[in-house]
């Protein structure tokens, strides 16, 4: 290879490396560093794509019950373990039928292609399983709000999230928490 060709390739190689670094940074920014789930931005992009293709999709909001007490009593490492375990359980439940994300704190979100294809009782049961951490078995529970897009007047993700959020708070307000609720706006 002559010097002129080599000199022309150096900037191209630099741009290729720079592009690879930017791609990795963007992918990292769309993943929660603790749980590995999609962040709000990453999840939203995937959810909007999924709901365009599947009009029977459903949106779920999941909020851990009594998370602050768990974190304050047993420490932040235990709180982090609870978040990671919840993320794993939610991802396992979604499987290939949807995708999960972490909105922040102890709030999670999921979208599934077809609610009838998944077992909501299995999700609530999984979220109620104890957390085994540092030689302890600690209770976990979560409230789940569900919104089926085909029950909305206009199936928009923002409206579905608002309806799932209202349903999640209704479940949280129910005696005993650790419940699920469905709510749609007609």
PDB file of C-alpha atoms in Angstrom:
ATOM      1  CA  UNK A   1       0.000   0.000   0.000  1.00  0.00           C
ATOM      2  CA  UNK A   2       1.389   3.411  -0.885  1.00  0.00           C
ATOM      3  CA  UNK A   3       1.600   6.304   1.566  1.00  0.00           C
ATOM      4  CA  UNK A   4      -1.100   8.337  -0.128  1.00  0.00           C
ATOM      5  CA  UNK A   5      -3.667   5.509   0.164  1.00  0.00           C
ATOM      6  CA  UNK A   6      -2.645   4.840   3.769  1.00  0.00           C
ATOM      7  CA  UNK A   7      -3.006   8.549   4.596  1.00  0.00           C
ATOM      8  CA  UNK A   8      -6.508   8.516   3.105  1.00  0.00           C
ATOM      9  CA  UNK A   9      -7.550   5.483   5.152  1.00  0.00           C
ATOM     10  CA  UNK A  10      -6.503   6.891   8.543  1.00  0.00           C
ATOM     11  CA  UNK A  11      -9.390   9.407   8.762  1.00  0.00           C
ATOM     12  CA  UNK A  12     -11.863   6.726   7.636  1.00  0.00           C
ATOM     13  CA  UNK A  13     -10.607   4.372  10.334  1.00  0.00           C
ATOM     14  CA  UNK A  14     -10.954   7.170  12.908  1.00  0.00           C
ATOM     15  CA  UNK A  15     -14.548   7.834  11.861  1.00  0.00           C
ATOM     16  CA  UNK A  16     -15.355   4.119  12.016  1.00  0.00           C
ATOM     17  CA  UNK A  17     -13.979   3.865  15.558  1.00  0.00           C
ATOM     18  CA  UNK A  18     -15.805   7.058  16.563  1.00  0.00           C
ATOM     19  CA  UNK A  19     -19.073   5.701  15.101  1.00  0.00           C
ATOM     20  CA  UNK A  20     -18.650   2.450  17.050  1.00  0.00           C
ATOM     21  CA  UNK A  21     -18.068   4.348  20.294  1.00  0.00           C
ATOM     22  CA  UNK A  22     -21.158   6.512  19.734  1.00  0.00           C
ATOM     23  CA  UNK A  23     -23.272   3.448  18.929  1.00  0.00           C
ATOM     24  CA  UNK A  24     -22.180   1.754  22.181  1.00  0.00           C
ATOM     25  CA  UNK A  25     -22.882   4.936  24.171  1.00  0.00           C
ATOM     26  CA  UNK A  26     -26.353   5.229  22.696  1.00  0.00           C
ATOM     27  CA  UNK A  27     -27.114   1.580  23.474  1.00  0.00           C
ATOM     28  CA  UNK A  28     -25.824   2.082  27.028  1.00  0.00           C
ATOM     29  CA  UNK A  29     -27.987   5.175  27.485  1.00  0.00           C
ATOM     30  CA  UNK A  30     -31.061   3.134  26.531  1.00  0.00           C
ATOM     31  CA  UNK A  31     -30.381   0.479  29.190  1.00  0.00           C
ATOM     32  CA  UNK A  32     -30.732   0.852  32.931  1.00  0.00           C
ATOM     33  CA  UNK A  33     -27.282   0.097  34.398  1.00  0.00           C
ATOM     34  CA  UNK A  34     -28.662  -1.718  37.459  1.00  0.00           C
ATOM     35  CA  UNK A  35     -31.334  -3.966  35.956  1.00  0.00           C
ATOM     36  CA  UNK A  36     -30.312  -4.121  32.312  1.00  0.00           C
ATOM     37  CA  UNK A  37     -33.878  -3.237  31.298  1.00  0.00           C
ATOM     38  CA  UNK A  38     -34.658  -0.571  28.742  1.00  0.00           C
ATOM     39  CA  UNK A  39     -34.821   2.974  30.073  1.00  0.00           C
ATOM     40  CA  UNK A  40     -37.898   5.087  29.422  1.00  0.00           C
ATOM     41  CA  UNK A  41     -36.576   6.256  26.030  1.00  0.00           C
ATOM     42  CA  UNK A  42     -35.514   2.803  24.885  1.00  0.00           C
ATOM     43  CA  UNK A  43     -38.711   1.166  26.078  1.00  0.00           C
ATOM     44  CA  UNK A  44     -40.923   3.844  24.527  1.00  0.00           C
ATOM     45  CA  UNK A  45     -39.377   3.330  21.095  1.00  0.00           C
ATOM     46  CA  UNK A  46     -39.891  -0.439  21.321  1.00  0.00           C
ATOM     47  CA  UNK A  47     -43.406  -0.105  22.749  1.00  0.00           C
ATOM     48  CA  UNK A  48     -44.559   2.272  20.016  1.00  0.00           C
ATOM     49  CA  UNK A  49     -43.242  -0.122  17.382  1.00  0.00           C
ATOM     50  CA  UNK A  50     -44.991  -3.071  19.037  1.00  0.00           C
ATOM     51  CA  UNK A  51     -48.363  -1.352  19.432  1.00  0.00           C
ATOM     52  CA  UNK A  52     -48.350  -0.271  15.774  1.00  0.00           C
ATOM     53  CA  UNK A  53     -47.979  -3.919  14.775  1.00  0.00           C
ATOM     54  CA  UNK A  54     -50.258  -5.441  17.439  1.00  0.00           C
ATOM     55  CA  UNK A  55     -53.574  -3.635  18.059  1.00  0.00           C
ATOM     56  CA  UNK A  56     -54.357  -6.077  20.890  1.00  0.00           C
ATOM     57  CA  UNK A  57     -51.264  -5.040  22.851  1.00  0.00           C
ATOM     58  CA  UNK A  58     -51.470  -4.167  26.535  1.00  0.00           C
ATOM     59  CA  UNK A  59     -49.428  -1.821  28.701  1.00  0.00           C
ATOM     60  CA  UNK A  60     -48.563  -2.715  32.295  1.00  0.00           C
ATOM     61  CA  UNK A  61     -47.173  -0.514  35.037  1.00  0.00           C
ATOM     62  CA  UNK A  62     -45.579  -2.270  38.005  1.00  0.00           C
ATOM     63  CA  UNK A  63     -44.681  -0.560  41.262  1.00  0.00           C
ATOM     64  CA  UNK A  64     -43.056  -2.371  44.169  1.00  0.00           C
ATOM     65  CA  UNK A  65     -45.042  -2.172  47.390  1.00  0.00           C
ATOM     66  CA  UNK A  66     -43.275  -1.004  50.555  1.00  0.00           C
ATOM     67  CA  UNK A  67     -39.961  -0.633  48.705  1.00  0.00           C
ATOM     68  CA  UNK A  68     -38.815   2.294  50.847  1.00  0.00           C
ATOM     69  CA  UNK A  69     -39.275   0.268  54.020  1.00  0.00           C
ATOM     70  CA  UNK A  70     -37.296  -2.639  52.531  1.00  0.00           C
ATOM     71  CA  UNK A  71     -34.527  -0.301  51.435  1.00  0.00           C
ATOM     72  CA  UNK A  72     -34.433   1.602  54.733  1.00  0.00           C
ATOM     73  CA  UNK A  73     -34.552  -1.535  56.899  1.00  0.00           C
ATOM     74  CA  UNK A  74     -32.176  -3.811  55.009  1.00  0.00           C
ATOM     75  CA  UNK A  75     -29.977  -1.340  53.118  1.00  0.00           C
ATOM     76  CA  UNK A  76     -29.484  -0.174  49.570  1.00  0.00           C
ATOM     77  CA  UNK A  77     -27.791  -3.398  48.441  1.00  0.00           C
ATOM     78  CA  UNK A  78     -30.958  -5.285  49.374  1.00  0.00           C
ATOM     79  CA  UNK A  79     -33.087  -2.662  47.636  1.00  0.00           C
ATOM     80  CA  UNK A  80     -30.935  -3.021  44.527  1.00  0.00           C
ATOM     81  CA  UNK A  81     -31.292  -6.814  44.710  1.00  0.00           C
ATOM     82  CA  UNK A  82     -35.083  -6.400  44.881  1.00  0.00           C
ATOM     83  CA  UNK A  83     -35.039  -4.163  41.794  1.00  0.00           C
ATOM     84  CA  UNK A  84     -32.851  -6.604  39.852  1.00  0.00           C
ATOM     85  CA  UNK A  85     -35.012  -9.572  40.856  1.00  0.00           C
ATOM     86  CA  UNK A  86     -38.209  -7.729  39.901  1.00  0.00           C
ATOM     87  CA  UNK A  87     -36.677  -6.853  36.530  1.00  0.00           C
ATOM     88  CA  UNK A  88     -35.717 -10.493  35.956  1.00  0.00           C
ATOM     89  CA  UNK A  89     -39.192 -11.740  36.876  1.00  0.00           C
ATOM     90  CA  UNK A  90     -40.864  -9.182  34.622  1.00  0.00           C
ATOM     91  CA  UNK A  91     -38.537 -10.001  31.697  1.00  0.00           C
ATOM     92  CA  UNK A  92     -39.123 -13.709  32.141  1.00  0.00           C
ATOM     93  CA  UNK A  93     -42.871 -13.156  32.172  1.00  0.00           C
ATOM     94  CA  UNK A  94     -42.774 -10.998  29.009  1.00  0.00           C
ATOM     95  CA  UNK A  95     -40.642 -13.535  27.170  1.00  0.00           C
ATOM     96  CA  UNK A  96     -40.905 -13.117  23.422  1.00  0.00           C
ATOM     97  CA  UNK A  97     -44.400 -11.626  23.733  1.00  0.00           C
ATOM     98  CA  UNK A  98     -43.250  -8.184  24.804  1.00  0.00           C
ATOM     99  CA  UNK A  99     -40.610  -6.021  26.359  1.00  0.00           C
ATOM    100  CA  UNK A 100     -40.010  -4.561  29.809  1.00  0.00           C
ATOM    101  CA  UNK A 101     -38.425  -1.351  31.016  1.00  0.00           C
ATOM    102  CA  UNK A 102     -37.577   0.534  34.176  1.00  0.00           C
ATOM    103  CA  UNK A 103     -39.063   3.987  34.439  1.00  0.00           C
ATOM    104  CA  UNK A 104     -37.009   4.836  37.516  1.00  0.00           C
ATOM    105  CA  UNK A 105     -36.982   4.120  41.208  1.00  0.00           C
ATOM    106  CA  UNK A 106     -39.160   1.077  41.843  1.00  0.00           C
ATOM    107  CA  UNK A 107     -41.428   1.604  38.830  1.00  0.00           C
ATOM    108  CA  UNK A 108     -41.371  -0.777  35.901  1.00  0.00           C
ATOM    109  CA  UNK A 109     -43.296  -0.933  32.654  1.00  0.00           C
ATOM    110  CA  UNK A 110     -44.059  -3.623  30.120  1.00  0.00           C
ATOM    111  CA  UNK A 111     -45.838  -3.982  26.831  1.00  0.00           C
ATOM    112  CA  UNK A 112     -47.105  -7.345  25.593  1.00  0.00           C
ATOM    113  CA  UNK A 113     -48.428  -8.167  22.135  1.00  0.00           C
ATOM    114  CA  UNK A 114     -51.518  -9.989  23.310  1.00  0.00           C
ATOM    115  CA  UNK A 115     -52.706 -10.018  26.903  1.00  0.00           C
ATOM    116  CA  UNK A 116     -54.582 -13.272  26.345  1.00  0.00           C
ATOM    117  CA  UNK A 117     -51.262 -14.952  25.428  1.00  0.00           C
ATOM    118  CA  UNK A 118     -49.743 -14.259  28.846  1.00  0.00           C
ATOM    119  CA  UNK A 119     -50.902 -15.164  32.327  1.00  0.00           C
ATOM    120  CA  UNK A 120     -51.397 -12.097  34.533  1.00  0.00           C
ATOM    121  CA  UNK A 121     -51.939 -14.308  37.566  1.00  0.00           C
ATOM    122  CA  UNK A 122     -48.496 -15.831  36.929  1.00  0.00           C
ATOM    123  CA  UNK A 123     -46.975 -12.344  36.873  1.00  0.00           C
ATOM    124  CA  UNK A 124     -48.581 -11.254  40.142  1.00  0.00           C
ATOM    125  CA  UNK A 125     -47.601 -14.578  41.730  1.00  0.00           C
ATOM    126  CA  UNK A 126     -44.008 -14.196  40.522  1.00  0.00           C
ATOM    127  CA  UNK A 127     -43.830 -10.640  41.851  1.00  0.00           C
ATOM    128  CA  UNK A 128     -45.035 -11.883  45.264  1.00  0.00           C
ATOM    129  CA  UNK A 129     -42.300 -14.509  45.621  1.00  0.00           C
ATOM    130  CA  UNK A 130     -39.861 -13.721  48.438  1.00  0.00           C
ATOM    131  CA  UNK A 131     -36.498 -12.191  47.695  1.00  0.00           C
ATOM    132  CA  UNK A 132     -33.627 -14.415  48.788  1.00  0.00           C
ATOM    133  CA  UNK A 133     -30.698 -12.118  49.515  1.00  0.00           C
ATOM    134  CA  UNK A 134     -27.754 -12.221  51.913  1.00  0.00           C
ATOM    135  CA  UNK A 135     -29.090 -15.298  53.690  1.00  0.00           C
ATOM    136  CA  UNK A 136     -32.518 -13.741  54.232  1.00  0.00           C
ATOM    137  CA  UNK A 137     -35.904 -14.424  52.722  1.00  0.00           C
ATOM    138  CA  UNK A 138     -37.662 -11.080  52.424  1.00  0.00           C
ATOM    139  CA  UNK A 139     -41.245 -10.469  51.305  1.00  0.00           C
ATOM    140  CA  UNK A 140     -41.785  -8.754  47.974  1.00  0.00           C
ATOM    141  CA  UNK A 141     -45.011  -7.517  46.462  1.00  0.00           C
ATOM    142  CA  UNK A 142     -45.963  -5.249  43.619  1.00  0.00           C
ATOM    143  CA  UNK A 143     -49.063  -3.489  42.386  1.00  0.00           C
ATOM    144  CA  UNK A 144     -49.805  -3.868  38.685  1.00  0.00           C
ATOM    145  CA  UNK A 145     -51.932  -1.633  36.483  1.00  0.00           C
ATOM    146  CA  UNK A 146     -53.041  -2.857  33.069  1.00  0.00           C
ATOM    147  CA  UNK A 147     -54.410  -1.065  30.023  1.00  0.00           C
ATOM    148  CA  UNK A 148     -55.482  -2.881  26.870  1.00  0.00           C
ATOM    149  CA  UNK A 149     -54.938  -0.597  23.894  1.00  0.00           C
ATOM    150  CA  UNK A 150     -57.959  -1.874  21.976  1.00  0.00           C
ATOM    151  CA  UNK A 151     -60.188  -0.590  24.794  1.00  0.00           C
ATOM    152  CA  UNK A 152     -59.006   2.995  24.323  1.00  0.00           C
ATOM    153  CA  UNK A 153     -60.888   5.371  22.017  1.00  0.00           C
ATOM    154  CA  UNK A 154     -57.550   6.224  20.376  1.00  0.00           C
ATOM    155  CA  UNK A 155     -54.794   3.666  21.005  1.00  0.00           C
ATOM    156  CA  UNK A 156     -51.950   6.017  21.920  1.00  0.00           C
ATOM    157  CA  UNK A 157     -49.084   4.968  24.156  1.00  0.00           C
ATOM    158  CA  UNK A 158     -49.366   8.112  26.295  1.00  0.00           C
ATOM    159  CA  UNK A 159     -53.052   7.448  26.976  1.00  0.00           C
ATOM    160  CA  UNK A 160     -52.371   3.771  27.690  1.00  0.00           C
ATOM    161  CA  UNK A 161     -49.626   4.701  30.161  1.00  0.00           C
ATOM    162  CA  UNK A 162     -51.952   7.152  31.916  1.00  0.00           C
ATOM    163  CA  UNK A 163     -54.709   4.520  32.148  1.00  0.00           C
ATOM    164  CA  UNK A 164     -52.260   1.844  33.381  1.00  0.00           C
ATOM    165  CA  UNK A 165     -50.917   4.325  35.938  1.00  0.00           C
ATOM    166  CA  UNK A 166     -54.423   5.029  37.251  1.00  0.00           C
ATOM    167  CA  UNK A 167     -55.105   1.289  37.414  1.00  0.00           C
ATOM    168  CA  UNK A 168     -51.820   0.692  39.237  1.00  0.00           C
ATOM    169  CA  UNK A 169     -52.703   3.302  41.866  1.00  0.00           C
ATOM    170  CA  UNK A 170     -56.150   1.731  42.234  1.00  0.00           C
ATOM    171  CA  UNK A 171     -54.445  -1.626  42.846  1.00  0.00           C
ATOM    172  CA  UNK A 172     -52.029   0.001  45.298  1.00  0.00           C
ATOM    173  CA  UNK A 173     -54.955   1.503  47.192  1.00  0.00           C
ATOM    174  CA  UNK A 174     -56.690  -1.864  47.448  1.00  0.00           C
ATOM    175  CA  UNK A 175     -56.450  -3.538  50.834  1.00  0.00           C
ATOM    176  CA  UNK A 176     -53.270  -5.572  51.078  1.00  0.00           C
ATOM    177  CA  UNK A 177     -51.603  -4.177  47.949  1.00  0.00           C
ATOM    178  CA  UNK A 178     -49.850  -6.666  45.705  1.00  0.00           C
ATOM    179  CA  UNK A 179     -52.869  -6.645  43.425  1.00  0.00           C
ATOM    180  CA  UNK A 180     -53.583  -5.758  39.843  1.00  0.00           C
ATOM    181  CA  UNK A 181     -56.210  -3.566  38.302  1.00  0.00           C
ATOM    182  CA  UNK A 182     -57.329  -2.735  34.789  1.00  0.00           C
ATOM    183  CA  UNK A 183     -58.612   0.636  33.788  1.00  0.00           C
ATOM    184  CA  UNK A 184     -59.400   2.171  30.448  1.00  0.00           C
ATOM    185  CA  UNK A 185     -60.635   5.582  29.486  1.00  0.00           C
ATOM    186  CA  UNK A 186     -63.654   5.533  27.202  1.00  0.00           C
TER     187      UNK A 186
END
